[in-house]
XYZ file of C-alpha atoms in Angstrom:
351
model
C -2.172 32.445 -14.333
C -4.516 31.218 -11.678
C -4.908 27.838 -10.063
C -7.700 27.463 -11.592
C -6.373 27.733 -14.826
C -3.659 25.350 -14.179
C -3.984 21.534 -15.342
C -5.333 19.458 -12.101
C -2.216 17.575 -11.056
C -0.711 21.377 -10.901
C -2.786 22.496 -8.657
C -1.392 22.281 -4.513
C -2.865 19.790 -2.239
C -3.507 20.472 1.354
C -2.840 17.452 2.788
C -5.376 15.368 5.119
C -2.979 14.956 7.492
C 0.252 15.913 9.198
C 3.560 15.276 10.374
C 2.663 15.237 14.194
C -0.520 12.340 13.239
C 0.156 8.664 13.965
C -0.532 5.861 11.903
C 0.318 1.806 12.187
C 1.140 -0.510 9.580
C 0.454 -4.175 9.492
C 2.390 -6.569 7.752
C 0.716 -10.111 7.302
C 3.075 -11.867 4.528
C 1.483 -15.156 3.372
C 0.232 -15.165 -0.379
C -1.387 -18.291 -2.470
C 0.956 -17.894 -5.130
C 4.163 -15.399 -5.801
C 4.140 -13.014 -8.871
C 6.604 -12.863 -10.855
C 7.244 -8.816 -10.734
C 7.096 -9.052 -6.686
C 9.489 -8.080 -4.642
C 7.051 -7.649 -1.414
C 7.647 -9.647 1.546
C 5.342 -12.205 1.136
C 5.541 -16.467 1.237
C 3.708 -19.323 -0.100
C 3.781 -21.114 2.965
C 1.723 -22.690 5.890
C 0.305 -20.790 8.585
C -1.772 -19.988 11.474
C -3.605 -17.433 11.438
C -3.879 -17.497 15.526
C -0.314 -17.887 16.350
C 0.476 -15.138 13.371
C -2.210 -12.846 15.457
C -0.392 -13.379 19.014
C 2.892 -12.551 17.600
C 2.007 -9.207 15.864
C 0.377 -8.494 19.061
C 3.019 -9.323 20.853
C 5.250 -7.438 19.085
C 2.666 -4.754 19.671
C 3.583 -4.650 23.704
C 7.039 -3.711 22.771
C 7.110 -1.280 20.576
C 3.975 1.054 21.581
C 5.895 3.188 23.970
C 7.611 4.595 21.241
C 5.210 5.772 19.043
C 3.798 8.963 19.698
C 0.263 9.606 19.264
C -2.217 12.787 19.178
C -4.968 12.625 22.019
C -7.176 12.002 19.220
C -5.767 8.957 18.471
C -4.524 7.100 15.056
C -5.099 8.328 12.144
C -5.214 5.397 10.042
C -4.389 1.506 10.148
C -3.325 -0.424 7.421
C -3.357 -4.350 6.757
C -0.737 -4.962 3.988
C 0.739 -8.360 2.364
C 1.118 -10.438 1.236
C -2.533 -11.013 0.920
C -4.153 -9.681 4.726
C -7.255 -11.029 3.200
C -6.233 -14.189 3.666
C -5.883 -13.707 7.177
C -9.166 -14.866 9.350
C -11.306 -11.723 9.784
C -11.826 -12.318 13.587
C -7.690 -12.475 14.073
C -7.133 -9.567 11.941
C -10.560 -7.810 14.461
C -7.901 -8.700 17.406
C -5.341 -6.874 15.874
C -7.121 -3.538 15.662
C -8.713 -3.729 18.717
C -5.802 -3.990 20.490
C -4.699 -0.889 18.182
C -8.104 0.998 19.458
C -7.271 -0.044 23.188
C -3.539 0.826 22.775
C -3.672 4.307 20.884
C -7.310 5.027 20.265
C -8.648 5.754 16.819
C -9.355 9.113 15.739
C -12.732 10.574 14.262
C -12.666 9.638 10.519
C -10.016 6.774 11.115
C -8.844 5.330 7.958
C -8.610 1.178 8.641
C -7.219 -0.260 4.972
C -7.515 -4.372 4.066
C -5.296 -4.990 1.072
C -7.532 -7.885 -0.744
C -6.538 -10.128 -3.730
C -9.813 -10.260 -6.421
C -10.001 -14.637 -6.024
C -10.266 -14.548 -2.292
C -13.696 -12.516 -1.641
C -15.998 -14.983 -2.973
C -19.233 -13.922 -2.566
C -18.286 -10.560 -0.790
C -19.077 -12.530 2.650
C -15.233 -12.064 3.370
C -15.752 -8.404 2.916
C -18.958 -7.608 4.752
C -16.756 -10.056 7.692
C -14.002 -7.638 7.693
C -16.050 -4.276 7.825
C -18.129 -6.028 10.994
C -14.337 -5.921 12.384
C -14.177 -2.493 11.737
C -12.720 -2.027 8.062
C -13.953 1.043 6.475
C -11.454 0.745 3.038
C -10.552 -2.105 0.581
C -7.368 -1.978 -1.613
C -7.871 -4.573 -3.740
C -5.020 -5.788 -6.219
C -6.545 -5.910 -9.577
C -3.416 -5.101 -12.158
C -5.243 -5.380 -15.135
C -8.545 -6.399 -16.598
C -7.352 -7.928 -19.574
C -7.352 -12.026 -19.125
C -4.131 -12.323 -21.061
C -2.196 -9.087 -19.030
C -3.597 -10.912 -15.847
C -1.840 -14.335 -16.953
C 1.363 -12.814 -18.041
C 1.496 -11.202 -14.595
C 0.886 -14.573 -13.086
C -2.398 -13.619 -11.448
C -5.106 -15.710 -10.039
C -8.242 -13.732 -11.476
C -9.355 -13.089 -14.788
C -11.455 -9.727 -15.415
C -15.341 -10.536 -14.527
C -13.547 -11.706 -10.913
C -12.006 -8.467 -10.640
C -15.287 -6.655 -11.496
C -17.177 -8.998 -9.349
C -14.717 -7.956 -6.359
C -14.884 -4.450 -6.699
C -18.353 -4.469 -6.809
C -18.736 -6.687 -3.881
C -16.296 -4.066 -1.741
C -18.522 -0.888 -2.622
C -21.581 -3.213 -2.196
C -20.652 -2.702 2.192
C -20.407 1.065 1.691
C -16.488 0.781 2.680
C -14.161 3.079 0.499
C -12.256 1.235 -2.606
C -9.100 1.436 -3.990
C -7.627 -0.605 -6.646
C -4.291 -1.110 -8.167
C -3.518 -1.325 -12.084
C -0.281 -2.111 -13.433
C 0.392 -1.085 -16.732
C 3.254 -0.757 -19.346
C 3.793 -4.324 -20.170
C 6.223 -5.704 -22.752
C 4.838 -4.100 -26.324
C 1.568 -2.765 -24.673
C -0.377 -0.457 -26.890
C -1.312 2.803 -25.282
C -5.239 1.574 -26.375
C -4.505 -2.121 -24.165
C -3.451 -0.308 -20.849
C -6.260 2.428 -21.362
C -8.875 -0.496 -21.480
C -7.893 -1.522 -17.998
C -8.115 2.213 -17.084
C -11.699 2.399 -18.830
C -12.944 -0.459 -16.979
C -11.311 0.762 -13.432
C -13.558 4.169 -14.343
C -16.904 2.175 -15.106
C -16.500 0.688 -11.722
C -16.356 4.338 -9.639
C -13.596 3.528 -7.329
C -12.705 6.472 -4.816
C -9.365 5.590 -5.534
C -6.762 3.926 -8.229
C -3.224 3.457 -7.764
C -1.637 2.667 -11.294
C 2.052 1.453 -11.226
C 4.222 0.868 -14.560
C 5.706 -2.549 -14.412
C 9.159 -2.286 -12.854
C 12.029 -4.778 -13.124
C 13.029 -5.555 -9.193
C 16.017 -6.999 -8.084
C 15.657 -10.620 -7.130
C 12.275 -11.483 -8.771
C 11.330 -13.928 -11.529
C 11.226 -11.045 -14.220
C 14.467 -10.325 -13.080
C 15.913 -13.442 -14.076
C 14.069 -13.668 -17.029
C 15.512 -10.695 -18.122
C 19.209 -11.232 -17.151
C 18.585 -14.622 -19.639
C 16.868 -12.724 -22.409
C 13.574 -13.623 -22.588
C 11.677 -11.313 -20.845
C 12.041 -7.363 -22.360
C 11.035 -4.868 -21.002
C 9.183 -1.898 -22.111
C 12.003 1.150 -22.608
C 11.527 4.068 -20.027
C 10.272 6.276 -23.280
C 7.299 4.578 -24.342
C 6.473 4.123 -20.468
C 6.512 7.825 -19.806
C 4.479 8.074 -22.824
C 1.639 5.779 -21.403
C 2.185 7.676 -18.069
C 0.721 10.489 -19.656
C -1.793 8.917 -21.268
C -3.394 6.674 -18.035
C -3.002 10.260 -16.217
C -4.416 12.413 -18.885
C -7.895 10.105 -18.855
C -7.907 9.563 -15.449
C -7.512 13.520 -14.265
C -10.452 14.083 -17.082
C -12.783 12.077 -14.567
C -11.752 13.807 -11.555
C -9.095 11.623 -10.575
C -6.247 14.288 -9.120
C -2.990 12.621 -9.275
C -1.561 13.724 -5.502
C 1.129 11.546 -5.860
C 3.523 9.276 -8.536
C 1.333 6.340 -9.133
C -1.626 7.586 -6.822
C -5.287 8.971 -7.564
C -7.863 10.066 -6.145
C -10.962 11.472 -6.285
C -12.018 14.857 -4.544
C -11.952 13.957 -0.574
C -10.737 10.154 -1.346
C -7.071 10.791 -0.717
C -5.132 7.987 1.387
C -4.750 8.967 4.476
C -2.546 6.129 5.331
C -0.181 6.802 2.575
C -0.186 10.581 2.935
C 1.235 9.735 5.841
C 4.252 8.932 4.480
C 4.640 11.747 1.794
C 4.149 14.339 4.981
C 6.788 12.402 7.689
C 4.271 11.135 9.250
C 4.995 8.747 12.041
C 4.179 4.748 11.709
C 4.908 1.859 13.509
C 5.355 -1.073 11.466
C 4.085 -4.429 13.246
C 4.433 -7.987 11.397
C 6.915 -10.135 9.141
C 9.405 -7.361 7.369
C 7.132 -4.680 8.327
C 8.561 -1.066 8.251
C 8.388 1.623 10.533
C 9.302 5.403 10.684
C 9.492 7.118 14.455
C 10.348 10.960 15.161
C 11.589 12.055 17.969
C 13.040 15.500 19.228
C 16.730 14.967 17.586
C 15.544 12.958 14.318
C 14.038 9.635 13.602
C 14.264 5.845 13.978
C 13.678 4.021 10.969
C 13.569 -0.280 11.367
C 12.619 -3.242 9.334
C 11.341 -6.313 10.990
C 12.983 -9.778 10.457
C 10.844 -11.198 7.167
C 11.254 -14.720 7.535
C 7.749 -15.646 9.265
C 8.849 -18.365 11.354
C 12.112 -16.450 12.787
C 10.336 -13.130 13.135
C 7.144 -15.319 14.981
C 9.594 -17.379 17.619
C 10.904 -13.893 17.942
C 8.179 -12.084 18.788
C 6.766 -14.506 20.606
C 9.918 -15.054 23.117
C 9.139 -11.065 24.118
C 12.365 -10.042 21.511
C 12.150 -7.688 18.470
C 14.230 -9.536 15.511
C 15.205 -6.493 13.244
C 16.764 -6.243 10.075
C 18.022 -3.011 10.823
C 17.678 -0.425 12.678
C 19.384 3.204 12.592
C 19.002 6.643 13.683
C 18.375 9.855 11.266
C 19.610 12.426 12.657
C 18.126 15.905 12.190
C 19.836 16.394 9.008
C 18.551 13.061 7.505
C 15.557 13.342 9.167
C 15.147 16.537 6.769
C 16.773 14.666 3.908
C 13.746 12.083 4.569
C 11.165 14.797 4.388
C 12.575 16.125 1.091
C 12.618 12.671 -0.831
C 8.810 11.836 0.021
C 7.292 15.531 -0.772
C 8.691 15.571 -4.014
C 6.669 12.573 -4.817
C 3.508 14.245 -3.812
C 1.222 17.353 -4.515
C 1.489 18.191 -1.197
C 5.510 19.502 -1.670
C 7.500 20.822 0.971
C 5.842 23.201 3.411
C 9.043 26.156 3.688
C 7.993 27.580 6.901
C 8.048 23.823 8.611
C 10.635 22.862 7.102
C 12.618 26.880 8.836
């Protein structure tokens, strides 16, 4: 058998980065309202979006020295929530070009705004963000079903959705969007529908989650007092199938667990973490992941706003943790992130 007569997902990815690239991630955790299946760090709580902007930066003067980056510079940036669209688009501009000045961006740089479907309006907030520099939208769409959208405690209905999508390829940025599917009871036909009407939009990019049951959420406790059931594992795997059968028939490879892409629209940003790849996470409960010669240091910022901003902004860096992987778990590391991708392990790096 060749690999071309292999199904798609089969088939090896090179992937569009490596382990010696550099990436940042941006944590900006205020939200409009909490869903009830997150377990993100994000907070329904005044802000300002100035102060927010001097502490990440802040922050930023502290922990650059340890982050090792390629003469050519990053290879991606990545504005994650919370809802970074809610941040002002001149703050978040700040942000990355102290990034630029800092680390330099590489040619092709990958500079992700996660975006919630309600907030973009007219697409003015869009077209704002890609004058900052912005070149890719995630936006979180879950489902395009009114009454899926409601259950999941979302903002939008379906035509805002479209509208938003729409609006993001309208400024020639790439788009992702995110679907989440096996609901309570969902008919393979309902979660397809949302998949059909991702497709009609021509995304370069879907990410399509089954709902899962964290710790600490309000489906959580709706389920530990009996009325909220979940969907078994069974018929989820089922639909898993299903979502990636249709997708992969309109040249969406499936690279990673929940992740698609069309041909060349991989995430760099995320393949960053299926490879090794070092980050530094900046922001509220941000994570990040740096190598060094003997291992790794993986940290995870305070995620209270307030005591992770009076931090940052007295010149300290207010951790959750922070620990050393030695070589051993550095390798352990490696081997838990390439088996979620298409990418798998590379033998001779890893001898």
């Amino acid at each position: 058998m060749t690999p071309s007569d292999l199904p798609v997902s089969a088939v090896r990815d090179l992937p569009p980065l490596s382990p010696g690239d550099a990436s940042v991630y941006v944590h900006f955790p205020y939200c409009s309202s909490k869903c009830p299946y997150c377990d993100f760090n994000s907070h329904v709580v005044a802000h300002d979006d100035v102060v927010y902007a001097d502490a990440v930066l802040s922050e930023l003067d502290r922990r650059s020295p340890r982050l090792r980056v390629p003469a050519g510079g990053l290879a991606s940036v990545y504005f994650g929530g919370g809802t970074p669209s809610r941040w002002h688009p001149e703050q978040l501009g700040r942000v990355l070009r102290a990034l630029a000045d800092r680390f330099g961006l590489r040619e092709g740089v990958e500079i992700t705004v996660e975006a919630n479907p309600e907030d973009v309006g007219d697409g003015a907030l869009f077209a704002a963000l890609r004058d900052q520099g912005v070149n890719r939208f995630s936006l979180g769409v879950q489902s395009f079903l009114d009454d899926e959208l409601a259950a999941l405690g979302r903002m939008h209905d379906g035509d805002r959705a479209r509208a938003a999508v729409r609006a993001a390829r309208a400024t020639g940025a790439r788009v992702s969007l995110d679907l989440i599917y096996g609901l309570p009871e969902q008919p393979a036909h309902r979660a397809l529908a949302s998949v059909e009407a991702a497709l009609a939009l021509e995304p370069d990019h879907i990410s399509a989650y089954t709902l899962t049951i964290e710790p600490d959420t309000v489906l959580a406790r709706r389920v530990r007092l009996g009325t909220f059931r979940p969907m078994p594992d069974e018929q989820q795997a089922d639909l898993i199938e299903a979502v990636t059968h249709r997708l992969e028939a309109e040249g969406y490879r499936r690279y990673e667990v929940s992740s698609y892409a069309r041909e060349g629209r991989i995430s760099i940003h995320n393949t960053g973490y299926w490879v090794g790849g070092a980050y530094l996470g900046l922001g509220a409960g941000a994570h990040g992941y740096l190598p060094h010669a003997a291992g790794a240091v993986r940290y995870e910022n305070e995620r209270l706003p307030q005591r992770y901003q009076d931090a940052a902004l007295a010149g300290a860096l207010e951790t959750r943790f922070e620990e050393e992987r030695g070589r051993r778990g550095q390798i352990e590391d490696r081997a838990l992130v390439a088996l979620r991708s298409a990418f798998g392990v590379d033998a001779d790096a890893w001898a």
